[in-house]
Structures are given as C-alpha cells and as structure tokens.
Amino acid sequence: MKKFLALIMACAMVLSLAACGSSSSSSSSSTEESEAAETTTVASEEEAEETIAASESAEDEDEDSDSESDGDLIVVGFAQVGHESDWRTASTQSCQEVFTEENGYDLIFIDCDQDSAAQLEAVRSFIEQDVDYIIIDPIVSTGWDTVLTECEDAGIPVIVIDRTIDDSTNYAAWVGSDFTAEGLAAGEWLNAYAEAMGIEELNILVIEGTTGSSAQLGRTEGFNEIAEKYGWTILDSQDGDFTESGGQEVMESFCKSYEGQFNVVICQNDNEAFGAMTAMDNAGVTYGVNGDVILISFDACTAGLEEVQAGNINADFECNPLAAPFVEEVIQQLEAGETPEQEVYMEEHWYTYDDTVSTFEVNGETQEVTVVTDEIVDAQY
Ligand code: GZL
C-alpha cells in the first residue's frame, strides 16, 4: 500500500516538476526549454526514483516489522510422502508436535499421497510462498536436482528427512536411517537364527517397499548381499508399496504361485507384514516362532512389536520415524548461521521374540538383539 502511495506522489512530483520546468523555462528558447525540461524531467525522474526507493525501504522496514510483529514465526513447508503406514503416521505426528506456533514455527504440511509429481508441486508451492525452510521426505530417490536448484535460487534451505535423495546433494542436511544396514542386519540375523534352529535350506519370498524409494533400495541391497553370501534362494520379490493392502495382495499371489515352496517371508515394513499375515491365514500357511514360515519385518512400530511379542513376527528391524527434533536442531543451527552436520543417523534396534539369537555379526561388528517386552511395546512409537 505504501509503495502505491509513493508511486502516486512520485508521479505527481514528475508532473509538477515537469510543469515547473516548462514554466521556469518559459522565458528560454524552445531548445533550452526542452533541455531544461529534460534536465528537470531527468531530475524529477531521479527524485521520483528516490521517492519510490525511499518508500520501498519504508515498505521493507514495515514488512520486516510486520514479520517481527508476527512474532518471528519460522515458516516451514513439509512435503511428506503420504499416509501409507503406521511409520508414516508417527513421522508426521513427530513433525506436527515439534513445529508448533508455541515453539516458534508456522508449519505448512502437504501429504503427497505417494505421488512424486505432487511432491515436486508441493515443494514449488513452498517456493512461491517464500517459506523459510523446506523439509522433504522424498517418495523416490531421483528426480530432485532441478527443484532443489530452484530452492537454492530462492534462497530457501532444504532439509531431507528419512528417505534419501540420490541425484543431488543440494540440501542443508539429511536426518534418517541407514536402510542398507537394516537389510544387512535382517540377513545376518536370519542366518544366525536358521543355524540355531537347524534349518539348512532357506527359500525366501520378499515383499518390497515402494519401488525406487531409498528404503526399498537399501533394504533390498543389504538383504540380497547376505542372501548371495550364504547361497539362499530368493524365489520372488514384488512391490507391496509399504501398505497393508499391498502386502496382502502380494502374499495372496505368492501363496498361489509358490505353495509349499517357501519357508521365509521378508516384508519391508510392518504394514505389509500385517497384510501378509492375513493372506497366509487365509491360505492356511503357518508363520512365526511356531509356524512353517519365518516372518521378518522392518519399522518395529508398536503394532509390529505386538506381533513380535505374540510370536507372529520372528524379528522386526527398527526404522526410527521420530526425526523431527533433530530436524529442528538443524534449523536452529542454520538460524544461528552455523553449518549443520550433513548427515544425522537415527538410533535403531533389532527386536526379536526371544533370545534364540542374542547377538550376531554384521561385517565384523557385533549386533545386539532386544527381546520385546510389555515395557518396550508401551514405549514404542
Ligand atoms: C523408511 C520409511 C518407510 C517405512 C515405511 O524410512 O520411508 O516408508 O519403512 C514407510 O513404513 O511407508
């Protein structure tokens, strides 16, 4: 508004000075007159520009003061994967509990419903809104370079949470999990468990997470490395999209195609495991600590640990969704002009029904397992 008034004033000034110029030079020749008018006109334009500049800085001061009067809220845009799993729900809640107005934030949350195009659109909408920070949990790990450059050009720092971006490092920090380590741990635990149980041949079916997500890529890479190391047979692997319905659909198909041929099912998250359990129940396939099939899962959400405690899931490899407090630390460091760590890894545990395998090795490093108790279930996310 202030800028508009200044423009009116400036135009009025230009008109009055131009009129003055013509009247003050009315006695001079027409050339002199036009030169004077031009000089005056230039002067008046300069003065007009100075007036507009003065109003702009006043406007900026006002805007600054306005934003200060808004209580210095830090505006954070969060482009979340979707709402596909218990893990995702916990991740979203973690952010909504940290980035609150009383904590000094204005959180703009967009659930991208596992749609990569929608997620890029969400990030661009944050740029248009000129937010202070952008948090991205990337549905898939590629296709990010262009939009991250747009964020950089707009001067908006990006923090990546949970899944990774593999085609750009143009962001301030990443807070998440080592998915390959999770896959390696699942494989080495399975080897130790099979040895302890006297199971010599493992025929494995895998229900993978969303194809192209770093969680799917990492867990698959890690587990397949161990399967190759011990010469296991992976009969099939299909995408269950990290959902319960996806897990059930894939397992129904597996029960038909591989009836009587498999003794291990790997689900890349708990919700897929819940769906697989339903499908195996319907097909009369027994699983878990007293069943014909060893069932392994990832995430270790509360409901997943309840199934471990009940003996239905043999082992659950945790992926911690509660990253928001660490993301806030990154934002506070950036606010203070500090340079945050580029990578922050979440702490995770490997949960089992009992201590048949109490420890195992991954690449020479001893891994502890945690037997699930009521206290652990009650404390889980
Ligand atoms: C992993 C996360 C995955 C979870 C799933 O960090 O991205 O996505 O394992 C979730 O439950 O859907």
PDB file of C-alpha atoms in Angstrom, residues 14-238:
ATOM      1  CA  VAL A  14       7.141  14.247 -12.005  1.00  0.00           C
ATOM      2  CA  LEU A  15       4.096  16.031 -13.393  1.00  0.00           C
ATOM      3  CA  SER A  16       4.506  19.098 -11.135  1.00  0.00           C
ATOM      4  CA  LEU A  17       8.268  19.341 -11.747  1.00  0.00           C
ATOM      5  CA  ALA A  18       7.808  18.875 -15.479  1.00  0.00           C
ATOM      6  CA  ALA A  19       5.157  21.653 -15.347  1.00  0.00           C
ATOM      7  CA  CYS A  20       7.560  23.754 -13.241  1.00  0.00           C
ATOM      8  CA  GLY A  21      10.322  23.026 -15.741  1.00  0.00           C
ATOM      9  CA  SER A  22       8.221  24.203 -18.623  1.00  0.00           C
ATOM     10  CA  SER A  23       7.039  27.300 -16.703  1.00  0.00           C
ATOM     11  CA  SER A  24      10.504  28.124 -15.322  1.00  0.00           C
ATOM     12  CA  SER A  25      11.975  27.828 -18.748  1.00  0.00           C
ATOM     13  CA  SER A  26       9.061  29.514 -20.420  1.00  0.00           C
ATOM     14  CA  SER A  27      11.323  32.515 -20.979  1.00  0.00           C
ATOM     15  CA  SER A  28      14.099  30.455 -22.633  1.00  0.00           C
ATOM     16  CA  SER A  29      14.205  29.247 -26.195  1.00  0.00           C
ATOM     17  CA  SER A  30      12.309  26.127 -27.123  1.00  0.00           C
ATOM     18  CA  THR A  31      15.578  24.114 -27.281  1.00  0.00           C
ATOM     19  CA  GLU A  32      16.690  25.463 -23.961  1.00  0.00           C
ATOM     20  CA  GLU A  33      13.189  24.865 -22.756  1.00  0.00           C
ATOM     21  CA  SER A  34      13.158  21.247 -23.839  1.00  0.00           C
ATOM     22  CA  GLU A  35      16.681  20.729 -22.424  1.00  0.00           C
ATOM     23  CA  ALA A  36      15.639  22.348 -19.140  1.00  0.00           C
ATOM     24  CA  ALA A  37      12.502  20.294 -19.141  1.00  0.00           C
ATOM     25  CA  GLU A  38      14.611  17.229 -19.961  1.00  0.00           C
ATOM     26  CA  THR A  39      17.057  18.139 -17.148  1.00  0.00           C
ATOM     27  CA  THR A  40      14.171  18.827 -14.852  1.00  0.00           C
ATOM     28  CA  THR A  41      12.456  15.734 -16.172  1.00  0.00           C
ATOM     29  CA  VAL A  42      15.610  13.651 -15.501  1.00  0.00           C
ATOM     30  CA  ALA A  43      15.935  15.305 -12.122  1.00  0.00           C
ATOM     31  CA  SER A  44      12.300  14.740 -11.424  1.00  0.00           C
ATOM     32  CA  GLU A  45      12.576  11.090 -12.558  1.00  0.00           C
ATOM     33  CA  GLU A  46      15.613  10.727 -10.297  1.00  0.00           C
ATOM     34  CA  GLU A  47      13.717  12.325  -7.471  1.00  0.00           C
ATOM     35  CA  ALA A  48      10.758  10.082  -8.261  1.00  0.00           C
ATOM     36  CA  GLU A  49      13.009   7.026  -8.184  1.00  0.00           C
ATOM     37  CA  GLU A  50      14.494   8.256  -4.896  1.00  0.00           C
ATOM     38  CA  THR A  51      10.970   8.678  -3.504  1.00  0.00           C
ATOM     39  CA  ILE A  52       9.959   5.210  -4.680  1.00  0.00           C
ATOM     40  CA  ALA A  53      13.225   3.792  -3.314  1.00  0.00           C
ATOM     41  CA  ALA A  54      12.588   5.568  -0.029  1.00  0.00           C
ATOM     42  CA  SER A  55       9.069   4.148   0.084  1.00  0.00           C
ATOM     43  CA  GLU A  56      10.316   0.699  -0.842  1.00  0.00           C
ATOM     44  CA  SER A  57      12.775   0.731   2.044  1.00  0.00           C
ATOM     45  CA  ALA A  58       9.992   2.043   4.271  1.00  0.00           C
ATOM     46  CA  GLU A  59       7.796  -0.748   2.942  1.00  0.00           C
ATOM     47  CA  ASP A  60      10.570  -3.268   3.593  1.00  0.00           C
ATOM     48  CA  GLU A  61      11.034  -1.909   7.097  1.00  0.00           C
ATOM     49  CA  ASP A  62       7.290  -2.213   7.576  1.00  0.00           C
ATOM     50  CA  GLU A  63       7.293  -5.731   6.170  1.00  0.00           C
ATOM     51  CA  ASP A  64      10.220  -6.588   8.459  1.00  0.00           C
ATOM     52  CA  SER A  65       8.460  -5.001  11.364  1.00  0.00           C
ATOM     53  CA  ASP A  66       5.253  -6.720  10.256  1.00  0.00           C
ATOM     54  CA  SER A  67       7.045 -10.070  10.245  1.00  0.00           C
ATOM     55  CA  GLU A  68       8.592  -9.183  13.606  1.00  0.00           C
ATOM     56  CA  SER A  69       5.143  -8.270  14.853  1.00  0.00           C
ATOM     57  CA  ASP A  70       4.075 -11.731  13.622  1.00  0.00           C
ATOM     58  CA  GLY A  71       6.219 -12.973  16.482  1.00  0.00           C
ATOM     59  CA  ASP A  72       9.145 -14.165  14.356  1.00  0.00           C
ATOM     60  CA  LEU A  73       7.422 -17.422  13.378  1.00  0.00           C
ATOM     61  CA  ILE A  74       9.749 -19.552  11.238  1.00  0.00           C
ATOM     62  CA  VAL A  75       7.696 -20.779   8.296  1.00  0.00           C
ATOM     63  CA  VAL A  76       8.447 -24.435   7.466  1.00  0.00           C
ATOM     64  CA  GLY A  77       6.998 -26.236   4.453  1.00  0.00           C
ATOM     65  CA  PHE A  78       6.933 -30.051   4.845  1.00  0.00           C
ATOM     66  CA  ALA A  79       6.308 -32.252   1.767  1.00  0.00           C
ATOM     67  CA  GLN A  80       5.507 -35.634   3.389  1.00  0.00           C
ATOM     68  CA  VAL A  81       5.485 -38.962   1.477  1.00  0.00           C
ATOM     69  CA  GLY A  82       1.886 -39.795   2.308  1.00  0.00           C
ATOM     70  CA  HIS A  83      -0.104 -41.680   4.975  1.00  0.00           C
ATOM     71  CA  GLU A  84       0.630 -45.281   3.892  1.00  0.00           C
ATOM     72  CA  SER A  85       1.824 -46.812   7.157  1.00  0.00           C
ATOM     73  CA  ASP A  86       1.965 -46.630  10.952  1.00  0.00           C
ATOM     74  CA  TRP A  87       5.555 -45.480  10.494  1.00  0.00           C
ATOM     75  CA  ARG A  88       4.435 -42.561   8.324  1.00  0.00           C
ATOM     76  CA  THR A  89       1.762 -41.565  10.826  1.00  0.00           C
ATOM     77  CA  ALA A  90       4.403 -41.423  13.568  1.00  0.00           C
ATOM     78  CA  SER A  91       6.740 -39.424  11.319  1.00  0.00           C
ATOM     79  CA  THR A  92       4.010 -36.868  10.571  1.00  0.00           C
ATOM     80  CA  GLN A  93       2.991 -36.609  14.235  1.00  0.00           C
ATOM     81  CA  SER A  94       6.630 -36.060  15.207  1.00  0.00           C
ATOM     82  CA  CYS A  95       6.850 -33.046  12.896  1.00  0.00           C
ATOM     83  CA  GLN A  96       3.466 -31.658  13.922  1.00  0.00           C
ATOM     84  CA  GLU A  97       4.462 -31.892  17.606  1.00  0.00           C
ATOM     85  CA  VAL A  98       7.794 -30.112  17.082  1.00  0.00           C
ATOM     86  CA  PHE A  99       6.960 -27.401  14.533  1.00  0.00           C
ATOM     87  CA  THR A 100       4.194 -25.703  16.513  1.00  0.00           C
ATOM     88  CA  GLU A 101       3.367 -21.999  16.890  1.00  0.00           C
ATOM     89  CA  GLU A 102       4.285 -22.072  20.564  1.00  0.00           C
ATOM     90  CA  ASN A 103       7.701 -23.437  19.539  1.00  0.00           C
ATOM     91  CA  GLY A 104       8.007 -20.515  17.103  1.00  0.00           C
ATOM     92  CA  TYR A 105       7.023 -22.218  13.849  1.00  0.00           C
ATOM     93  CA  ASP A 106       4.326 -21.965  11.224  1.00  0.00           C
ATOM     94  CA  LEU A 107       4.171 -25.468   9.676  1.00  0.00           C
ATOM     95  CA  ILE A 108       2.688 -25.802   6.190  1.00  0.00           C
ATOM     96  CA  PHE A 109       2.129 -29.569   5.808  1.00  0.00           C
ATOM     97  CA  ILE A 110       1.365 -31.283   2.487  1.00  0.00           C
ATOM     98  CA  ASP A 111       0.580 -35.042   2.370  1.00  0.00           C
ATOM     99  CA  CYS A 112       1.756 -36.019  -1.144  1.00  0.00           C
ATOM    100  CA  ASP A 113      -0.134 -39.342  -1.084  1.00  0.00           C
ATOM    101  CA  GLN A 114       2.849 -41.275  -2.533  1.00  0.00           C
ATOM    102  CA  ASP A 115       2.614 -39.205  -5.734  1.00  0.00           C
ATOM    103  CA  SER A 116       6.067 -37.998  -6.837  1.00  0.00           C
ATOM    104  CA  ALA A 117       4.674 -35.345  -9.232  1.00  0.00           C
ATOM    105  CA  ALA A 118       2.502 -33.970  -6.446  1.00  0.00           C
ATOM    106  CA  GLN A 119       5.528 -33.845  -4.175  1.00  0.00           C
ATOM    107  CA  LEU A 120       7.524 -31.720  -6.651  1.00  0.00           C
ATOM    108  CA  GLU A 121       4.452 -29.471  -6.975  1.00  0.00           C
ATOM    109  CA  ALA A 122       4.292 -29.156  -3.188  1.00  0.00           C
ATOM    110  CA  VAL A 123       7.933 -28.058  -2.999  1.00  0.00           C
ATOM    111  CA  ARG A 124       7.355 -25.465  -5.754  1.00  0.00           C
ATOM    112  CA  SER A 125       4.314 -24.157  -3.874  1.00  0.00           C
ATOM    113  CA  PHE A 126       6.546 -23.651  -0.823  1.00  0.00           C
ATOM    114  CA  ILE A 127       8.966 -21.653  -3.011  1.00  0.00           C
ATOM    115  CA  GLU A 128       6.064 -19.485  -4.245  1.00  0.00           C
ATOM    116  CA  GLN A 129       5.021 -18.899  -0.619  1.00  0.00           C
ATOM    117  CA  ASP A 130       8.634 -17.948   0.159  1.00  0.00           C
ATOM    118  CA  VAL A 131       8.783 -20.150   3.260  1.00  0.00           C
ATOM    119  CA  ASP A 132      11.874 -20.004   5.452  1.00  0.00           C
ATOM    120  CA  TYR A 133      12.731 -23.738   5.271  1.00  0.00           C
ATOM    121  CA  ILE A 134      11.560 -26.749   3.267  1.00  0.00           C
ATOM    122  CA  ILE A 135      11.514 -30.299   4.659  1.00  0.00           C
ATOM    123  CA  ILE A 136      11.251 -33.123   2.123  1.00  0.00           C
ATOM    124  CA  ASP A 137      10.755 -36.836   2.752  1.00  0.00           C
ATOM    125  CA  PRO A 138      11.395 -37.944  -0.863  1.00  0.00           C
ATOM    126  CA  ILE A 139       8.952 -40.571  -2.127  1.00  0.00           C
ATOM    127  CA  VAL A 140      11.607 -41.730  -4.573  1.00  0.00           C
ATOM    128  CA  SER A 141      15.321 -41.016  -4.551  1.00  0.00           C
ATOM    129  CA  THR A 142      15.729 -39.437  -8.012  1.00  0.00           C
ATOM    130  CA  GLY A 143      14.278 -36.515  -9.996  1.00  0.00           C
ATOM    131  CA  TRP A 144      15.240 -33.887  -7.411  1.00  0.00           C
ATOM    132  CA  ASP A 145      18.129 -31.900  -8.948  1.00  0.00           C
ATOM    133  CA  THR A 146      16.035 -29.266 -10.788  1.00  0.00           C
ATOM    134  CA  VAL A 147      13.656 -28.432  -7.950  1.00  0.00           C
ATOM    135  CA  LEU A 148      16.469 -28.340  -5.374  1.00  0.00           C
ATOM    136  CA  THR A 149      18.241 -25.806  -7.613  1.00  0.00           C
ATOM    137  CA  GLU A 150      15.016 -23.756  -7.649  1.00  0.00           C
ATOM    138  CA  CYS A 151      15.008 -23.842  -3.833  1.00  0.00           C
ATOM    139  CA  GLU A 152      18.654 -22.727  -3.791  1.00  0.00           C
ATOM    140  CA  ASP A 153      17.913 -19.893  -6.263  1.00  0.00           C
ATOM    141  CA  ALA A 154      15.053 -18.808  -3.983  1.00  0.00           C
ATOM    142  CA  GLY A 155      17.424 -18.832  -1.005  1.00  0.00           C
ATOM    143  CA  ILE A 156      15.358 -21.443   0.871  1.00  0.00           C
ATOM    144  CA  PRO A 157      17.362 -24.118   2.737  1.00  0.00           C
ATOM    145  CA  VAL A 158      16.112 -27.701   2.295  1.00  0.00           C
ATOM    146  CA  ILE A 159      16.347 -30.429   4.923  1.00  0.00           C
ATOM    147  CA  VAL A 160      15.786 -34.007   3.749  1.00  0.00           C
ATOM    148  CA  ILE A 161      14.197 -36.354   6.315  1.00  0.00           C
ATOM    149  CA  ASP A 162      14.020 -40.154   6.365  1.00  0.00           C
ATOM    150  CA  ARG A 163      14.488 -41.336   2.778  1.00  0.00           C
ATOM    151  CA  THR A 164      17.450 -40.122   0.753  1.00  0.00           C
ATOM    152  CA  ILE A 165      17.902 -38.166  -2.465  1.00  0.00           C
ATOM    153  CA  ASP A 166      20.438 -39.841  -4.743  1.00  0.00           C
ATOM    154  CA  ASP A 167      20.711 -37.363  -7.670  1.00  0.00           C
ATOM    155  CA  SER A 168      21.621 -34.210  -5.759  1.00  0.00           C
ATOM    156  CA  THR A 169      23.399 -33.095  -2.594  1.00  0.00           C
ATOM    157  CA  ASN A 170      21.938 -29.604  -2.876  1.00  0.00           C
ATOM    158  CA  TYR A 171      20.354 -29.517   0.569  1.00  0.00           C
ATOM    159  CA  ALA A 172      21.451 -28.366   4.021  1.00  0.00           C
ATOM    160  CA  ALA A 173      21.232 -31.707   5.842  1.00  0.00           C
ATOM    161  CA  TRP A 174      19.638 -35.189   5.884  1.00  0.00           C
ATOM    162  CA  VAL A 175      18.224 -36.873   9.012  1.00  0.00           C
ATOM    163  CA  GLY A 176      17.251 -40.522   8.678  1.00  0.00           C
ATOM    164  CA  SER A 177      18.206 -44.189   8.750  1.00  0.00           C
ATOM    165  CA  ASP A 178      20.727 -46.494   7.109  1.00  0.00           C
ATOM    166  CA  PHE A 179      18.410 -48.744   5.139  1.00  0.00           C
ATOM    167  CA  THR A 180      21.208 -50.922   3.794  1.00  0.00           C
ATOM    168  CA  ALA A 181      22.356 -51.575   7.375  1.00  0.00           C
ATOM    169  CA  GLU A 182      18.800 -52.633   8.207  1.00  0.00           C
ATOM    170  CA  GLY A 183      18.828 -55.105   5.290  1.00  0.00           C
ATOM    171  CA  LEU A 184      22.252 -56.479   6.233  1.00  0.00           C
ATOM    172  CA  ALA A 185      21.144 -56.939   9.855  1.00  0.00           C
ATOM    173  CA  ALA A 186      17.976 -58.769   8.792  1.00  0.00           C
ATOM    174  CA  GLY A 187      20.036 -61.107   6.602  1.00  0.00           C
ATOM    175  CA  GLU A 188      22.701 -61.901   9.183  1.00  0.00           C
ATOM    176  CA  TRP A 189      20.102 -62.389  11.937  1.00  0.00           C
ATOM    177  CA  LEU A 190      18.204 -64.805   9.667  1.00  0.00           C
ATOM    178  CA  ASN A 191      21.419 -66.768   9.061  1.00  0.00           C
ATOM    179  CA  ALA A 192      22.160 -66.985  12.808  1.00  0.00           C
ATOM    180  CA  TYR A 193      18.538 -67.953  13.538  1.00  0.00           C
ATOM    181  CA  ALA A 194      18.441 -70.659  10.828  1.00  0.00           C
ATOM    182  CA  GLU A 195      21.693 -72.121  12.154  1.00  0.00           C
ATOM    183  CA  ALA A 196      20.386 -72.101  15.745  1.00  0.00           C
ATOM    184  CA  MET A 197      17.137 -73.760  14.609  1.00  0.00           C
ATOM    185  CA  GLY A 198      18.877 -76.319  12.385  1.00  0.00           C
ATOM    186  CA  ILE A 199      17.201 -75.011   9.222  1.00  0.00           C
ATOM    187  CA  GLU A 200      19.557 -75.789   6.347  1.00  0.00           C
ATOM    188  CA  GLU A 201      17.657 -74.560   3.293  1.00  0.00           C
ATOM    189  CA  LEU A 202      16.061 -71.142   3.047  1.00  0.00           C
ATOM    190  CA  ASN A 203      13.590 -70.413   0.215  1.00  0.00           C
ATOM    191  CA  ILE A 204      12.639 -66.795   0.502  1.00  0.00           C
ATOM    192  CA  LEU A 205       9.840 -64.530  -0.716  1.00  0.00           C
ATOM    193  CA  VAL A 206      10.241 -60.762  -0.423  1.00  0.00           C
ATOM    194  CA  ILE A 207       7.501 -58.111  -0.284  1.00  0.00           C
ATOM    195  CA  GLU A 208       9.409 -54.934  -1.102  1.00  0.00           C
ATOM    196  CA  GLY A 209       8.533 -51.331  -0.278  1.00  0.00           C
ATOM    197  CA  THR A 210       7.709 -48.600  -2.809  1.00  0.00           C
ATOM    198  CA  THR A 211       9.929 -49.208  -5.842  1.00  0.00           C
ATOM    199  CA  GLY A 212      12.646 -46.567  -6.139  1.00  0.00           C
ATOM    200  CA  SER A 213      12.365 -45.358  -2.567  1.00  0.00           C
ATOM    201  CA  SER A 214      15.706 -45.387  -0.768  1.00  0.00           C
ATOM    202  CA  ALA A 215      14.134 -47.549   1.955  1.00  0.00           C
ATOM    203  CA  GLN A 216      13.263 -50.206  -0.624  1.00  0.00           C
ATOM    204  CA  LEU A 217      16.588 -49.868  -2.426  1.00  0.00           C
ATOM    205  CA  GLY A 218      18.658 -50.055   0.767  1.00  0.00           C
ATOM    206  CA  ARG A 219      16.836 -52.890   2.486  1.00  0.00           C
ATOM    207  CA  THR A 220      16.872 -54.912  -0.744  1.00  0.00           C
ATOM    208  CA  GLU A 221      20.568 -54.248  -1.336  1.00  0.00           C
ATOM    209  CA  GLY A 222      21.541 -55.198   2.203  1.00  0.00           C
ATOM    210  CA  PHE A 223      19.433 -58.349   2.425  1.00  0.00           C
ATOM    211  CA  ASN A 224      20.370 -59.559  -1.071  1.00  0.00           C
ATOM    212  CA  GLU A 225      24.074 -59.186  -0.228  1.00  0.00           C
ATOM    213  CA  ILE A 226      23.614 -61.659   2.655  1.00  0.00           C
ATOM    214  CA  ALA A 227      21.404 -63.986   0.588  1.00  0.00           C
ATOM    215  CA  GLU A 228      24.178 -64.182  -2.010  1.00  0.00           C
ATOM    216  CA  LYS A 229      26.839 -64.658   0.697  1.00  0.00           C
ATOM    217  CA  TYR A 230      25.059 -67.768   2.033  1.00  0.00           C
ATOM    218  CA  GLY A 231      23.648 -69.046  -1.261  1.00  0.00           C
ATOM    219  CA  TRP A 232      19.990 -68.636  -0.317  1.00  0.00           C
ATOM    220  CA  THR A 233      17.242 -68.851  -2.941  1.00  0.00           C
ATOM    221  CA  ILE A 234      15.029 -65.780  -3.324  1.00  0.00           C
ATOM    222  CA  LEU A 235      12.029 -67.267  -5.143  1.00  0.00           C
ATOM    223  CA  ASP A 236      10.409 -63.890  -5.883  1.00  0.00           C
ATOM    224  CA  SER A 237      10.198 -60.267  -4.780  1.00  0.00           C
ATOM    225  CA  GLN A 238       7.368 -57.842  -5.550  1.00  0.00           C
TER     226      GLN A 238
END
